Coordinates of C-alpha atoms in Angstrom, one line a residue:
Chain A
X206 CA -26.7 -35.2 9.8
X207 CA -27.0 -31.6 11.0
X208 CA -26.3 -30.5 7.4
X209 CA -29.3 -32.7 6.4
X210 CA -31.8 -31.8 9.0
X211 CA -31.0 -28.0 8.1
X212 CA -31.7 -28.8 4.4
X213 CA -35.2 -30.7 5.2
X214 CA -36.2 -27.4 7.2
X215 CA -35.1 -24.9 5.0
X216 CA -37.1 -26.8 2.5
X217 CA -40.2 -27.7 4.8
X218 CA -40.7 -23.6 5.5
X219 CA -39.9 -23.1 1.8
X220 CA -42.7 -25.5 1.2
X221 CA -45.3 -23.6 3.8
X222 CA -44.3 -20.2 2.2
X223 CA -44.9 -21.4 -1.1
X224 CA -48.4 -22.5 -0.4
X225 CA -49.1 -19.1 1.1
X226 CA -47.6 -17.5 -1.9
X227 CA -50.3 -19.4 -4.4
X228 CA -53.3 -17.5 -3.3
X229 CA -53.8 -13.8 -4.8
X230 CA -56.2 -11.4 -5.8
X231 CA -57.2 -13.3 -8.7
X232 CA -57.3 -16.2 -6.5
X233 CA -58.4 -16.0 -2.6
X234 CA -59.6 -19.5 -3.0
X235 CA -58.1 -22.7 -4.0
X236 CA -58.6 -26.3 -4.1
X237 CA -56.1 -28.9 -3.2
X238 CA -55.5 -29.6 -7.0
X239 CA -55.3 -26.0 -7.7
X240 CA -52.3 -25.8 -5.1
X241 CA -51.0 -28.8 -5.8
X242 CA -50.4 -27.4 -9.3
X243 CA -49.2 -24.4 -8.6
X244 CA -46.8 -25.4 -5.8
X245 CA -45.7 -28.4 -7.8
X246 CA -46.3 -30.1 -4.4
X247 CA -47.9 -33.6 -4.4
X248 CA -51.4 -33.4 -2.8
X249 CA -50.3 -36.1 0.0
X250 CA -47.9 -33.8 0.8
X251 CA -50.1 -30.7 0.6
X252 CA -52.7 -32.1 2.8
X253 CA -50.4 -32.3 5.6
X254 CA -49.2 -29.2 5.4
X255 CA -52.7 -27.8 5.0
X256 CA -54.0 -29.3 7.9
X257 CA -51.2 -28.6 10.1
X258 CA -52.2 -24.6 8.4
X259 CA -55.9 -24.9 8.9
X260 CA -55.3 -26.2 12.8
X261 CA -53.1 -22.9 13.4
X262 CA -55.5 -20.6 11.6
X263 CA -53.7 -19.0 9.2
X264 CA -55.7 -21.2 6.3
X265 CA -59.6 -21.5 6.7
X266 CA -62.0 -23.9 4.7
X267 CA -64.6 -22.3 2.7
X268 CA -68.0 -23.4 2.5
X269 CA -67.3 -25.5 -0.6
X270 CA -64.4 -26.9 0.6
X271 CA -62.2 -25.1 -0.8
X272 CA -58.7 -23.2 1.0
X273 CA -58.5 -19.5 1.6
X274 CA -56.1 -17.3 3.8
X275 CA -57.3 -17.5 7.3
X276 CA -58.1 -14.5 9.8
X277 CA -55.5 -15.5 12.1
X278 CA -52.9 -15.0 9.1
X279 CA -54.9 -11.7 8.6
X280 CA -54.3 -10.5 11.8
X281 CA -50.3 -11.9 11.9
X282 CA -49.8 -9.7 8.5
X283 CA -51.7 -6.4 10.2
X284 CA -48.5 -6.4 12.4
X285 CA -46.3 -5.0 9.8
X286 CA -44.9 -1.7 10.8
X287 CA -44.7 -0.5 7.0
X288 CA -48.7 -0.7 7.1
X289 CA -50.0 0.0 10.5
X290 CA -48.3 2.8 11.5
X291 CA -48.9 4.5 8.3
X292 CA -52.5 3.9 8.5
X293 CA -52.8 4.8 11.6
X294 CA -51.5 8.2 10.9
X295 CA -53.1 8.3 7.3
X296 CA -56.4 7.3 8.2
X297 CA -57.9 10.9 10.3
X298 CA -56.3 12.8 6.8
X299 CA -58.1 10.2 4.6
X300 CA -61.2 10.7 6.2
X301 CA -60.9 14.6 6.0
X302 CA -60.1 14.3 2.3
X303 CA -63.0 12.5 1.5
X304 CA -65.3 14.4 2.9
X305 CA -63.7 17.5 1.1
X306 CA -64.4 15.3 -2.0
X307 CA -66.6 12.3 -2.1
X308 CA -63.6 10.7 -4.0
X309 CA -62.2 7.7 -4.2
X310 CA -58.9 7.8 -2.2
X311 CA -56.0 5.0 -2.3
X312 CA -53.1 5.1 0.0
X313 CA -50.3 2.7 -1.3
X314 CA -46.3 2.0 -0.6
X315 CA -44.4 1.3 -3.3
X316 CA -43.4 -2.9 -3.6
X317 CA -40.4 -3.1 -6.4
X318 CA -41.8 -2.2 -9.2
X319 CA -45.7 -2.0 -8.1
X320 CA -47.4 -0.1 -6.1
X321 CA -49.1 -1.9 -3.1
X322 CA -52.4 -0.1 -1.8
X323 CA -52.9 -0.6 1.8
X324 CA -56.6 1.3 2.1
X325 CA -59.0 2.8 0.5
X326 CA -61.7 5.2 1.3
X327 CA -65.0 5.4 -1.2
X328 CA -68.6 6.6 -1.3
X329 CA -71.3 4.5 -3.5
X330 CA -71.7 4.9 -6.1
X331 CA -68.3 5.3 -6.0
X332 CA -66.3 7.6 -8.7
X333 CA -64.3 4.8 -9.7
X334 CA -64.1 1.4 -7.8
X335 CA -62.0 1.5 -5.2
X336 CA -58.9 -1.1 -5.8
X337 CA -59.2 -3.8 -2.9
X338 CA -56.5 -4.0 0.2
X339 CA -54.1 -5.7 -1.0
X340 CA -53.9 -5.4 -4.6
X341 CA -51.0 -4.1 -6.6
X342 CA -50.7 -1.7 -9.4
X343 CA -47.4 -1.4 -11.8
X344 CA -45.7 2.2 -10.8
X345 CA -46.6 3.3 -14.4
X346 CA -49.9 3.6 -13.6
X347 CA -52.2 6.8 -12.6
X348 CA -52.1 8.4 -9.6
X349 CA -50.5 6.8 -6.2
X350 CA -48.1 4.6 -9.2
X351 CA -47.1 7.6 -11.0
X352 CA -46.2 9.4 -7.9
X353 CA -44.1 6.6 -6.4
X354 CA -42.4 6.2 -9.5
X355 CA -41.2 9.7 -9.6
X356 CA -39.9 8.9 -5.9
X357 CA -38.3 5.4 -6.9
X358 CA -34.9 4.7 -6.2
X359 CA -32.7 5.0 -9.7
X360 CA -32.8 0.5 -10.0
X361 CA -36.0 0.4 -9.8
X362 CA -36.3 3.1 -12.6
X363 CA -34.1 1.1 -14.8
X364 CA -36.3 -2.1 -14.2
X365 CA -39.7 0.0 -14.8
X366 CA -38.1 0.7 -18.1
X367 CA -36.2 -1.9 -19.3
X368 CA -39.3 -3.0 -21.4
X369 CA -37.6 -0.5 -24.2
X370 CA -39.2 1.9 -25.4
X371 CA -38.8 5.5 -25.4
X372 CA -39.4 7.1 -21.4
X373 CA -38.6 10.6 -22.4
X374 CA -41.8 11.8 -22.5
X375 CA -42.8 10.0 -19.0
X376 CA -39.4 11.0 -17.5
X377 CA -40.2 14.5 -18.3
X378 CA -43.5 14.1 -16.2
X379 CA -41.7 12.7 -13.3
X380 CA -39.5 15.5 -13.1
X381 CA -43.0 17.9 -13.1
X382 CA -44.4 15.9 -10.7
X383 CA -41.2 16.2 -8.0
X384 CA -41.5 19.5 -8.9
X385 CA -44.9 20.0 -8.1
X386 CA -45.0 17.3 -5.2
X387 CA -48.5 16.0 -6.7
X388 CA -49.3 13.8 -9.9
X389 CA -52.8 14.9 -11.7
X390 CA -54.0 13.4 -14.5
X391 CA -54.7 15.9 -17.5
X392 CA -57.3 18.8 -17.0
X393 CA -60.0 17.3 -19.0
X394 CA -59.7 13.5 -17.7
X395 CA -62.9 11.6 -15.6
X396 CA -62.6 10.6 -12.8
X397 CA -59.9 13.5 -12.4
X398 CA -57.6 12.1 -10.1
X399 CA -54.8 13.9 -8.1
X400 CA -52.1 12.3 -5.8
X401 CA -49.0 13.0 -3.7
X402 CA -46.2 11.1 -2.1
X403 CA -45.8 10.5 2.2
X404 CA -42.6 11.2 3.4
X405 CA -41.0 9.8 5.9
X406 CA -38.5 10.8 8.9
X407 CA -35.2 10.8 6.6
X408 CA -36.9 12.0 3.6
X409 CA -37.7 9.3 1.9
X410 CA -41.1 8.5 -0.3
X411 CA -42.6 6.0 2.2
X412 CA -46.1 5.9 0.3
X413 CA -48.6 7.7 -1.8
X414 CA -52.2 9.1 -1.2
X415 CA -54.6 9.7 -3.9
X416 CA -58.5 10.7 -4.9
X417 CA -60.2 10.5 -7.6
X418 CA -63.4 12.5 -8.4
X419 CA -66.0 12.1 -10.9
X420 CA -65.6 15.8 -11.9
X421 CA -63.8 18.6 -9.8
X422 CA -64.6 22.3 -11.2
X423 CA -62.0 23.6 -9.1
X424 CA -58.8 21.4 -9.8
X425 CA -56.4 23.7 -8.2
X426 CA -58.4 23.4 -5.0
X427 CA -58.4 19.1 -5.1
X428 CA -54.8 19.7 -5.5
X429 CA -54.1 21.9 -2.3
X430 CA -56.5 19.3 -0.6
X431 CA -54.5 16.4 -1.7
X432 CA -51.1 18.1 -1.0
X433 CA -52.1 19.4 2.7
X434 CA -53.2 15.9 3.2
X435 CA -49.8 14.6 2.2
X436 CA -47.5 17.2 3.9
X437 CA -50.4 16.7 7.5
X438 CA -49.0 12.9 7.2
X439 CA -45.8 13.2 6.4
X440 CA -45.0 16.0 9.7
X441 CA -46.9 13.1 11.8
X442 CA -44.9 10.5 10.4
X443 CA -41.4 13.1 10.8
X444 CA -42.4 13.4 14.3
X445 CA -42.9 10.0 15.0
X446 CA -40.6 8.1 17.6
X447 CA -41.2 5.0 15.3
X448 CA -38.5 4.2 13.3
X449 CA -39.6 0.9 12.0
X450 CA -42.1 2.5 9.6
X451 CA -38.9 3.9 7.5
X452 CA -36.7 1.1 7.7
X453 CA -39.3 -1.5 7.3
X454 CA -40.9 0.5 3.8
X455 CA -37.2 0.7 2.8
X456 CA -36.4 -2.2 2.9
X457 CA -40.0 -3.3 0.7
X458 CA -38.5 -1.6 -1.9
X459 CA -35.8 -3.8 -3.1
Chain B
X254 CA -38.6 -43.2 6.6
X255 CA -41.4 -41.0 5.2
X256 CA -43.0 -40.8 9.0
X257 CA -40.0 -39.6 9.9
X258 CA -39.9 -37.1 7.0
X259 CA -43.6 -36.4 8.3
X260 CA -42.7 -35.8 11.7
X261 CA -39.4 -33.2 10.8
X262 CA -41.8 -31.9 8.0
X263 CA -44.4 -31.3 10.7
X264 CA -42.7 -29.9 13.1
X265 CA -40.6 -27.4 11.2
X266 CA -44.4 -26.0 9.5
X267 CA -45.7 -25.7 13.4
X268 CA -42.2 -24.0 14.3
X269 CA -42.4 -21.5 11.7
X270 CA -46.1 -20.5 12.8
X271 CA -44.5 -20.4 16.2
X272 CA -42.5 -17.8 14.9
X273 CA -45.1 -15.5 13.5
X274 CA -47.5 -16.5 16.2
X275 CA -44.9 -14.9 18.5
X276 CA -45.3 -11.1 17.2
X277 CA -48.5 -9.3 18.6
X278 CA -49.9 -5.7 18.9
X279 CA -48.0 -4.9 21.9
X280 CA -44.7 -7.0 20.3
X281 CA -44.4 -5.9 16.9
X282 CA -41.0 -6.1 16.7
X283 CA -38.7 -8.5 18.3
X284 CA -34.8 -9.4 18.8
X285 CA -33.8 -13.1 18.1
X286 CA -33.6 -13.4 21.5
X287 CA -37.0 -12.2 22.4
X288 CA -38.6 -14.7 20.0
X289 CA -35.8 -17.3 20.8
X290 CA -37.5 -16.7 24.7
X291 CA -41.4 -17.0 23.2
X292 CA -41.0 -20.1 20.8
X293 CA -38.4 -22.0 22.6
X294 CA -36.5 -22.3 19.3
X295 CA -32.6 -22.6 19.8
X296 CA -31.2 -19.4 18.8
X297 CA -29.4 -20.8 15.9
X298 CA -32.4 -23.0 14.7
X299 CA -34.1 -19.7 14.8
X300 CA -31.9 -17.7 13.1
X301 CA -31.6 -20.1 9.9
X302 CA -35.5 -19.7 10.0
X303 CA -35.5 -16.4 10.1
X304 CA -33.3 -15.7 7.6
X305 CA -35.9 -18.0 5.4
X306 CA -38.6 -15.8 6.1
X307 CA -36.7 -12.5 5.8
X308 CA -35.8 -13.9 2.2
X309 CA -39.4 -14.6 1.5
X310 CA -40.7 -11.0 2.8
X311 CA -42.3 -12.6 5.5
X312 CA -40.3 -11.3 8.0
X313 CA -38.2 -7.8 7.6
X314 CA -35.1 -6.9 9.7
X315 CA -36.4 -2.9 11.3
X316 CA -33.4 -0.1 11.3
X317 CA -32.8 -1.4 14.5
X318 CA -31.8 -4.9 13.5
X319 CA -35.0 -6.5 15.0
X320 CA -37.9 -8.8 13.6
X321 CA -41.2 -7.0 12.0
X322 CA -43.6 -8.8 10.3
X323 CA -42.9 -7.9 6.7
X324 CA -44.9 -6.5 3.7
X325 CA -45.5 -9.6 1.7
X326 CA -47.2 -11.2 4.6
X327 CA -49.1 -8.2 5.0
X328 CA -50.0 -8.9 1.8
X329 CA -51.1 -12.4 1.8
X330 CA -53.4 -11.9 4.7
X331 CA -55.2 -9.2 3.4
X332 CA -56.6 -12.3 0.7
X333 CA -58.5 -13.4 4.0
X334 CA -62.4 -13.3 2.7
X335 CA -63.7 -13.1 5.8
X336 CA -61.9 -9.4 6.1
X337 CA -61.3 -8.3 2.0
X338 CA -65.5 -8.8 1.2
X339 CA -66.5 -7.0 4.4
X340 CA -64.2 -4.8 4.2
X341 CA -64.9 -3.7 0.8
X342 CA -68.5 -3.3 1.7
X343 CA -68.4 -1.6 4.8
X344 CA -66.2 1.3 3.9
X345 CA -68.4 3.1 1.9
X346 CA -71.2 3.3 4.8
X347 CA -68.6 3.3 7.2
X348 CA -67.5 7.1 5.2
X349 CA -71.2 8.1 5.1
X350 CA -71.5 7.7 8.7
X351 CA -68.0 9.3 9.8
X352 CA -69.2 12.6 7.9
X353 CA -72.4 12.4 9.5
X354 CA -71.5 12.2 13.5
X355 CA -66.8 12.6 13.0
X356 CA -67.0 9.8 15.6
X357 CA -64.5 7.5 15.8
X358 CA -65.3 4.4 13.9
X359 CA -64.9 0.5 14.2
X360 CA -65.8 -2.7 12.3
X361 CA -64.9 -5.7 13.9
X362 CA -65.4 -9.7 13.6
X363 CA -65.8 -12.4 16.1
X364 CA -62.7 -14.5 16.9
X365 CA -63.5 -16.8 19.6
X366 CA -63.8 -14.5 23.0
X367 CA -62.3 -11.6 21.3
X368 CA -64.1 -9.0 19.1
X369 CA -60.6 -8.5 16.1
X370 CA -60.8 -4.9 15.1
X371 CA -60.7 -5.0 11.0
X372 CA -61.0 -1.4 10.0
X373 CA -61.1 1.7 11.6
X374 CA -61.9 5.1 10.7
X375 CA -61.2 8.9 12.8
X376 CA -60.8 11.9 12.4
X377 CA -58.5 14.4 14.4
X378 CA -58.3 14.9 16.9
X379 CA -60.1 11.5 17.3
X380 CA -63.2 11.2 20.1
X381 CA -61.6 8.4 21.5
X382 CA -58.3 7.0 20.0
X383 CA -59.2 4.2 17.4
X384 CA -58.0 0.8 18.3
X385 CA -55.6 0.0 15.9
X386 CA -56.6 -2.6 13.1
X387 CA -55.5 -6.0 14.2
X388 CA -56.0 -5.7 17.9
X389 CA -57.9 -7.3 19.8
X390 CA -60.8 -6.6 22.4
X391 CA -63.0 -8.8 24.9
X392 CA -66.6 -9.4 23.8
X393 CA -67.6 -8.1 27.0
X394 CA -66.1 -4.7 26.3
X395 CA -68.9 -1.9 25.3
X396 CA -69.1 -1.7 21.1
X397 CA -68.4 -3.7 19.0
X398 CA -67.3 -6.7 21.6
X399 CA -70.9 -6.1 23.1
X400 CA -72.8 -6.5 20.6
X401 CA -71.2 -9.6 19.1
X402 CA -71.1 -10.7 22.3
X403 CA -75.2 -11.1 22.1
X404 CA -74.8 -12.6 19.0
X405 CA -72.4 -15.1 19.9
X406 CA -73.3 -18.8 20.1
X407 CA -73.4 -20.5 23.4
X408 CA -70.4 -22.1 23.2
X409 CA -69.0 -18.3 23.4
X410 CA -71.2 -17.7 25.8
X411 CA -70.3 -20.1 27.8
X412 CA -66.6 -19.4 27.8
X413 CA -67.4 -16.1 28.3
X414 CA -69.3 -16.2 31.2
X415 CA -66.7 -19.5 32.4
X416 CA -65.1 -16.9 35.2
X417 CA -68.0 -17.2 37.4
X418 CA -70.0 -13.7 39.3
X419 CA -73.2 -13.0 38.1
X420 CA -73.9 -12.4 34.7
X421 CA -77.7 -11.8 34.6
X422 CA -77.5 -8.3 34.6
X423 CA -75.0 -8.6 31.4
X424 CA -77.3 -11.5 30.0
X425 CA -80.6 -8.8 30.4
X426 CA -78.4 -6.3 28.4
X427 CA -78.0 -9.1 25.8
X428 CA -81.7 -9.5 25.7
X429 CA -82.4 -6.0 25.0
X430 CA -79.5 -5.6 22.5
X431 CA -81.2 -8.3 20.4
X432 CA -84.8 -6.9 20.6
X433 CA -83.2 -3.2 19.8
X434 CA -80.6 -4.4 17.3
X435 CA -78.3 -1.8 18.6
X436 CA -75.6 -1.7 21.6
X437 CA -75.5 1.6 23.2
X438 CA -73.8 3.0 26.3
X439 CA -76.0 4.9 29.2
X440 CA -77.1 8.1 28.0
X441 CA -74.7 10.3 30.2
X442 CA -71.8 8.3 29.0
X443 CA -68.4 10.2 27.1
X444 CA -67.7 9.1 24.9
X445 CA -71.6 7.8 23.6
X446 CA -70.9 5.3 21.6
X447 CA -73.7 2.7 19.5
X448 CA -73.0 -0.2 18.0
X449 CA -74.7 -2.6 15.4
X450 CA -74.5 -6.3 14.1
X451 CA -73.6 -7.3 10.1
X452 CA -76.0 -10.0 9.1
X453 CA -74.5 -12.2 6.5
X454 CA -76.8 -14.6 3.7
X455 CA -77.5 -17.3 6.0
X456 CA -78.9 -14.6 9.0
X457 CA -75.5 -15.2 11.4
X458 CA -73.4 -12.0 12.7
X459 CA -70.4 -11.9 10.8
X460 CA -69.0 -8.4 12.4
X461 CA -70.5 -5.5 13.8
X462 CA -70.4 -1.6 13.3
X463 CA -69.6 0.9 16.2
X464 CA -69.7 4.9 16.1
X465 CA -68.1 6.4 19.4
X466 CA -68.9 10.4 19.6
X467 CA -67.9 13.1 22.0
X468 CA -71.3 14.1 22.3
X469 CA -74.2 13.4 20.3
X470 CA -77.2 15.6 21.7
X471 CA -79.9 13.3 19.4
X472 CA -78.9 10.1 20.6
X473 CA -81.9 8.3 18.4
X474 CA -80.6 9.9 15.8
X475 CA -76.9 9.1 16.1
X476 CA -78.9 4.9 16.7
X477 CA -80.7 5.4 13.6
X478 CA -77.6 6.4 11.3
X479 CA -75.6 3.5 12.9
X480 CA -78.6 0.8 12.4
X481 CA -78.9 2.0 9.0
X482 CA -75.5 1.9 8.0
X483 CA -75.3 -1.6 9.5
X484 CA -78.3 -2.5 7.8
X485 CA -77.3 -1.4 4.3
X486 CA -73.8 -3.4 4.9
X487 CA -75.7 -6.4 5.8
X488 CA -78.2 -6.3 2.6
X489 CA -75.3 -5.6 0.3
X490 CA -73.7 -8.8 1.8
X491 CA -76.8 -10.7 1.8
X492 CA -77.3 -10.4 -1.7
X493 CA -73.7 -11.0 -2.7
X494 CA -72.9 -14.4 -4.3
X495 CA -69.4 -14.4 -2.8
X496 CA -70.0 -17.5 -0.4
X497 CA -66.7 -17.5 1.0
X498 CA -67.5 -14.4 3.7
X499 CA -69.7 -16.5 5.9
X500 CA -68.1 -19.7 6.0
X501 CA -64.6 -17.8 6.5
X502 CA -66.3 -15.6 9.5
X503 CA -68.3 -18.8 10.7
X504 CA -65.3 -20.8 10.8
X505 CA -63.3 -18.3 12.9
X506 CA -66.0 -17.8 15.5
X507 CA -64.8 -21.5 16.6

């Protein structure tokens, strides 16, 4: 009986976390069929369970009737320590480094093998559209990806190149950019983008910063910019009393 | 036999939202015990739950062995429209305007009698400290709560104003923040701070804009930059076909 009631739960919350897990960038807003397909739940079901979710808050009805995350899930997720305290400390240096710029900047933590970005800071016309909160890159990518993956652990490494392929020439650049501390994209690229990893308390790459500019004369200069940026966040975050910003970003990167 | 699978099915959902409803700004991280004590879950309930949830991302164990809200769920809720289109709007102007005063900055939308801070910009050090994103201010506070305070509709009000005293002095300052379009504090005050409404499609307040500055010896000036910034954010979301913003924001002013 007890066994039995525990299975029913575990597969009620399974159920709730599944229909959170169907929206995504691509698709902030569903329909009960879309769900429905998705979760493989049936939609008797999945009107329940919606309802019970749109009472609390953390799902909202759209205008056309449609679902979408809720503000009161919003403001639940804004709790994670991984995020806020990092943005909190990130966001004077951000704000700093754009108006040294008028760049696009990204801040990201690294999520297996993507890279998460948690806020963005552009002008308009912006250099290059910023990516939205929320949205995930794969570490390959330019700038705050390319950094992280010079930082990731050695299993996510293998998983970022298990595809095949030959990673000589990109391993080679991820030993320059450790190196260096900062990931640029090549001289004569547009936007010109430069970026650097956050370090936390015990030395590990907690997250990445990174701007992009339409064109920068003086390179070396965005590179000191972005680099002081970096090392200004990462002595707040060293100094910080908080441990739950290491432990909680360490343990979103298995 | 299904009601009954209804009613377990039910009141796991509502005890899992229990558990997420139990973290807040001032509790981001709890033991089992402390959310054993908020949600009146058994411990052992709880900790088969929790587990669940720690498996899913939604919840991650800190260094310390407590509860944080985890990454993923970060993740979901920043797919909330009523935050990710404003958002993605409102930064731009929000950067013009923290180059042009280094104030500290606030966007915030209406959740019942609370003004729910969504983004935040400062420099450092910061003219006041920023309110971190997620929390949570009366409407009645100066800013951003005042203004959508005179936007807010009179069942708001009335909640509001439920406490009893006199509120015609407060319901003048209303009046005037409607005919101005702006909320600013006395003219002596320090920090001066103004604040401004974001109009949506349909003409409702969706969120408001505030700038807080040490000093700001043009005053009109410092009003102008904020109404204009506000303005700019409200045409951009006027003319956007993204209908999900005000029926997202609408439905969480209930």
């Amino acid at each position: 009986m007890a066994g039995n009631s525990r299975e029913r739960g575990q597969s009620v919350a399974s159920r709730l976390l599944r229909v959170l897990d169907a929206f995504s960038v691509a698709r902030p807003e569903l329909s009960l069929a879309d769900i429905s397909r998705t979760t493989g739940l049936p939609p008797a079901t999945l009107y329940r369970l919606l309802r019970e979710l749109t009472d609390h808050g953390a799902i909202q009805r759209t205008s056309t009737g449609r679902y979408a995350v809720g503000l009161r899930l919003w403001e639940i997720g804004s709790l994670a320590p991984a995020v806020s305290r990092l943005d909190e400390v990130a966001i004077p240096y951000m704000a700093d480094l754009y108006e040294a710029t008028h760049g696009t900047l990204h801040l990201a933590v690294p999520l297996g093998t993507e890279a998460l970005c948690v806020a963005a800071i552009s002008g308009h016309p912006p250099v290059q559209p910023a990516l939205p909160t929320g949205a995930r890159v794969p570490l390959e990518s330019p700038g705050v990806g390319r950094v992280l993956l010079a930082y990731a652990p050695p299993d996510v490494l293998a998983e970022v190149f298990a595809g095949g392929g030959s990673p000589y020439r990109i391993r080679q650049e991820l030993v320059e950019i450790r190196r260096r501390g900062v990931a640029v994209t090549s001289a004569g690229s547009r936007p010109f983008s430069a970026a650097a990893p956050l370090v936390g308390p015990q030395g590990a790459v907690l997250a990445a910063v990174s701007v992009a500019v339409r064109t920068f004369s003086d390179s070396p200069l965005l590179i000191r910019l972005v680099r002081n940026a970096a090392l200004g966040i990462s002595r707040e975050l060293g100094t910080s009393t908080d441990v739950a910003v290491r432990s909680a970003a360490s343990g979103s990167r298995r």
